[in-house]
Short mmCIF file of C-alpha atoms in Angstrom, two decimals:
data_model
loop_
_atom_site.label_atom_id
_atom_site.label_comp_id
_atom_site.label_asym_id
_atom_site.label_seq_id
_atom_site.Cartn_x
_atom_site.Cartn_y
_atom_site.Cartn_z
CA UNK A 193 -7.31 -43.99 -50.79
CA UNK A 194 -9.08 -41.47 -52.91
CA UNK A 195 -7.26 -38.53 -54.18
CA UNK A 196 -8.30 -34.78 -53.93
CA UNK A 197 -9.51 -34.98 -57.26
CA UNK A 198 -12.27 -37.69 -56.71
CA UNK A 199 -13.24 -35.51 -53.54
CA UNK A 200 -13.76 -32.37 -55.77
CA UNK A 201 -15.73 -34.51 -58.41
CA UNK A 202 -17.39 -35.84 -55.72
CA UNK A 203 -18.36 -32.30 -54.72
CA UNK A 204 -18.82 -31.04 -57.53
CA UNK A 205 -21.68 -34.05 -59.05
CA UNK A 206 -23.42 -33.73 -56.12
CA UNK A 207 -24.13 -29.19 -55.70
CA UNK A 208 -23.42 -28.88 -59.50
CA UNK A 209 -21.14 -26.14 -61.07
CA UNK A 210 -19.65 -23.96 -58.44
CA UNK A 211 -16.59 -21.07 -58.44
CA UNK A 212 -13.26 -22.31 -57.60
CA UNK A 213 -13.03 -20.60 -54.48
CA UNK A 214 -15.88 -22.55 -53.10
CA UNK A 215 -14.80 -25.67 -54.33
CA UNK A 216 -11.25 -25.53 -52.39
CA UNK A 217 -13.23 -24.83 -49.41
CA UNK A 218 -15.55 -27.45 -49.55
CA UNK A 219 -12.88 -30.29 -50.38
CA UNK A 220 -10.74 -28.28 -46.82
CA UNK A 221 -13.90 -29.21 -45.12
CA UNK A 222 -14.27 -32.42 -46.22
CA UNK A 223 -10.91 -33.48 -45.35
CA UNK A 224 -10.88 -31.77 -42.19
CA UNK A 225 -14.10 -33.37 -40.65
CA UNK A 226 -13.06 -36.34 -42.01
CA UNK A 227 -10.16 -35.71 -39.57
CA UNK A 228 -12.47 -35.10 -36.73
CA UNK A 229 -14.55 -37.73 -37.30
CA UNK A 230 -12.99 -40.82 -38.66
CA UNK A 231 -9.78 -39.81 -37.62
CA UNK A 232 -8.30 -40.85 -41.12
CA UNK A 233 -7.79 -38.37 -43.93
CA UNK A 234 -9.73 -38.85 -46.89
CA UNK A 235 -7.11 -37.87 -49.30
CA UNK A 236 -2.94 -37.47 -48.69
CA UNK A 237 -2.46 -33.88 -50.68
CA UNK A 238 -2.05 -30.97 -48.00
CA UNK A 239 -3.64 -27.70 -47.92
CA UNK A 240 -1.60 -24.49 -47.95
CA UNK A 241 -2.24 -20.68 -46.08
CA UNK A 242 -3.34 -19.02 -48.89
CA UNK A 243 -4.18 -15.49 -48.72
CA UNK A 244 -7.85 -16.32 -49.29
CA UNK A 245 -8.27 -19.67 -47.29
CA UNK A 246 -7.18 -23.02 -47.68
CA UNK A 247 -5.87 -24.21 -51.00
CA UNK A 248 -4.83 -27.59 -52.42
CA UNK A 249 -1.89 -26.90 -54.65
CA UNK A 250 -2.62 -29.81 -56.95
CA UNK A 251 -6.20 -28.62 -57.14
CA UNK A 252 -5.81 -25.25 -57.92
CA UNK A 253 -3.55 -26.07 -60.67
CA UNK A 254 -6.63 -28.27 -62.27
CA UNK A 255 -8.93 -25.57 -62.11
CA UNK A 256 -5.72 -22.59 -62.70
CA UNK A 257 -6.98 -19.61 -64.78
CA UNK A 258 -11.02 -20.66 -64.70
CA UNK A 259 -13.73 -18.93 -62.28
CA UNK A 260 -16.36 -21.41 -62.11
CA UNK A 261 -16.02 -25.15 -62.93
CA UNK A 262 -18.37 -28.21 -63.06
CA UNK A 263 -17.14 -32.19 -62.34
CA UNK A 264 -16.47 -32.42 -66.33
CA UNK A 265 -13.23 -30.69 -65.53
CA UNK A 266 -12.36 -34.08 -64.21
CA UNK A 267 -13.21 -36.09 -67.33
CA UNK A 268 -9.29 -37.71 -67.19
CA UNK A 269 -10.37 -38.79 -63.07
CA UNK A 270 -11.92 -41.93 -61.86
CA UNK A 271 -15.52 -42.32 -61.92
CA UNK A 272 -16.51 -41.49 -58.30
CA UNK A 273 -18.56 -44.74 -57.92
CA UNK A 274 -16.85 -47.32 -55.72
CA UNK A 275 -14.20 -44.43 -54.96
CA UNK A 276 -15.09 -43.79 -51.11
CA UNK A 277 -16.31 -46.01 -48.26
CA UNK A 278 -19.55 -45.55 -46.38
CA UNK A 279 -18.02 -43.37 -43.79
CA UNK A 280 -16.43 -41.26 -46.64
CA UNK A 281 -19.84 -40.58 -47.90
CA UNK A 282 -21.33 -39.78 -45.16
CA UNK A 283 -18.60 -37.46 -44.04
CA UNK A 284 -18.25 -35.70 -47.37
CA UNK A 285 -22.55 -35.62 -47.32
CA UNK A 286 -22.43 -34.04 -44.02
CA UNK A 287 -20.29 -31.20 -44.55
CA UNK A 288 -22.06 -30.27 -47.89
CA UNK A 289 -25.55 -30.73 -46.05
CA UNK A 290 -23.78 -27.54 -43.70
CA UNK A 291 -21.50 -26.00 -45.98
CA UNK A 292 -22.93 -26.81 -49.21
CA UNK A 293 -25.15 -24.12 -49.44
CA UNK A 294 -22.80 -21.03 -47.98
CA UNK A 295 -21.24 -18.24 -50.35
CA UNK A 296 -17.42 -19.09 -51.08
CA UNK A 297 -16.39 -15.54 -49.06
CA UNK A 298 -18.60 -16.99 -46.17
CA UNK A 299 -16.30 -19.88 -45.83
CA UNK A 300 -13.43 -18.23 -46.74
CA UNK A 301 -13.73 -15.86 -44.05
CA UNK A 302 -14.74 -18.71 -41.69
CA UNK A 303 -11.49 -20.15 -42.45
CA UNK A 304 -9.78 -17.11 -41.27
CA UNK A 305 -11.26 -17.79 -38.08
CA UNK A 306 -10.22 -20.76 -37.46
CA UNK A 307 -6.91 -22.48 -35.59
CA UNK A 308 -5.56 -24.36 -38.65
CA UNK A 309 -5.17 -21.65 -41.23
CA UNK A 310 -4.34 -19.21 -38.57
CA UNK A 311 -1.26 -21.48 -37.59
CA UNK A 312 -0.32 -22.55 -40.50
CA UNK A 313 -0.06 -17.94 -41.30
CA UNK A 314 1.70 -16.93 -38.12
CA UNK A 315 3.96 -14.11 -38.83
CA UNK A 316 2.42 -13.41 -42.72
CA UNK A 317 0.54 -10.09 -42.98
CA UNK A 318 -3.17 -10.41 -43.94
CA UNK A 319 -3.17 -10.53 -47.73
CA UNK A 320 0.70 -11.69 -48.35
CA UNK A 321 2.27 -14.46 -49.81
CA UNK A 322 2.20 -18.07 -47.87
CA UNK A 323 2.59 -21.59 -48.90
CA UNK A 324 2.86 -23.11 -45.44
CA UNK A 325 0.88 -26.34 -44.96
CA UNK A 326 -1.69 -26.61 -42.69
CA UNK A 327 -1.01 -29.90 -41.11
CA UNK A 328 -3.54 -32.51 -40.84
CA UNK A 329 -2.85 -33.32 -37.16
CA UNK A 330 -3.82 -29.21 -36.43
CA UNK A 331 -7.13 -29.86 -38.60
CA UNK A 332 -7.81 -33.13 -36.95
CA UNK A 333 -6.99 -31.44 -33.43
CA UNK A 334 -9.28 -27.85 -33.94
CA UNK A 335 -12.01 -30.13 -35.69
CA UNK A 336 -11.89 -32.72 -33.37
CA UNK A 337 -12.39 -30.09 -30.16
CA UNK A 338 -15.41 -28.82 -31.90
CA UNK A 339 -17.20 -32.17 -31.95
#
């Protein structure tokens, strides 16, 4: 199974340099439709609530402290070749076809909107603290509804 890394790398070599925010959002996306649509994550590290959208622990503290990174920050990563299966490339193509090309508060905000994060927040106040995961069966279940 591919790790969250190779998914950012993967993100990353194909739409080029990018701020971090966008980056988490992309990989969310990429894990969620790949949720929805071959019901099998693509990665096991969770997402938490963050104040500003889902984040990936492990892949916020990669990028920790930078604004903008490029796939050389994974340099110490596999090489993304022979990483992901034919359905993981064509999920992970498909949401950056959509996605790809949207501003990083654009799909933060979208995330706002949306069951998983919202669940995963219940009872924080906008803006605060939270480190609650949003669970992969409430991102396969909203993402799956929307097919």
């Amino acid at each position: 199974m591919a790790r969250v890394f190779d998914v950012a790398k993967y993100i990353l070599h194909k739409k080029g340099p990018m701020t971090t925010m966008k980056l988490e959002k992309l990989t969310y996306y990429c894990q969620a439709w790949s949720l929805a649509w071959d019901d099998v994550p693509l990665f096991d590290e969770e997402f938490e609530a963050w104040a500003n959208g889902p984040v990936c622990p492990q892949l916020f503290e990669k990028h920790r402290g930078l604004f903008v990174v490029d796939e050389d920050i994974f340099t110490d990563s596999r090489s993304i070749q022979n990483v992901f299966s034919e359905d993981e490339l064509e999920t992970m193509d498909n949401v950056l076809e959509y996605y790809g090309d949207k501003e990083p508060q654009w799909l933060s905000e979208l995330t706002h909107k949306e069951a998983p994060w919202k669940i995963a927040r219940a009872g924080c106040a906008p803006g605060a603290y939270c480190n609650e995961v949003i669970t992969k069966e409430s991102m396969q279940s909203y993402y799956g509804g929307l097919q």
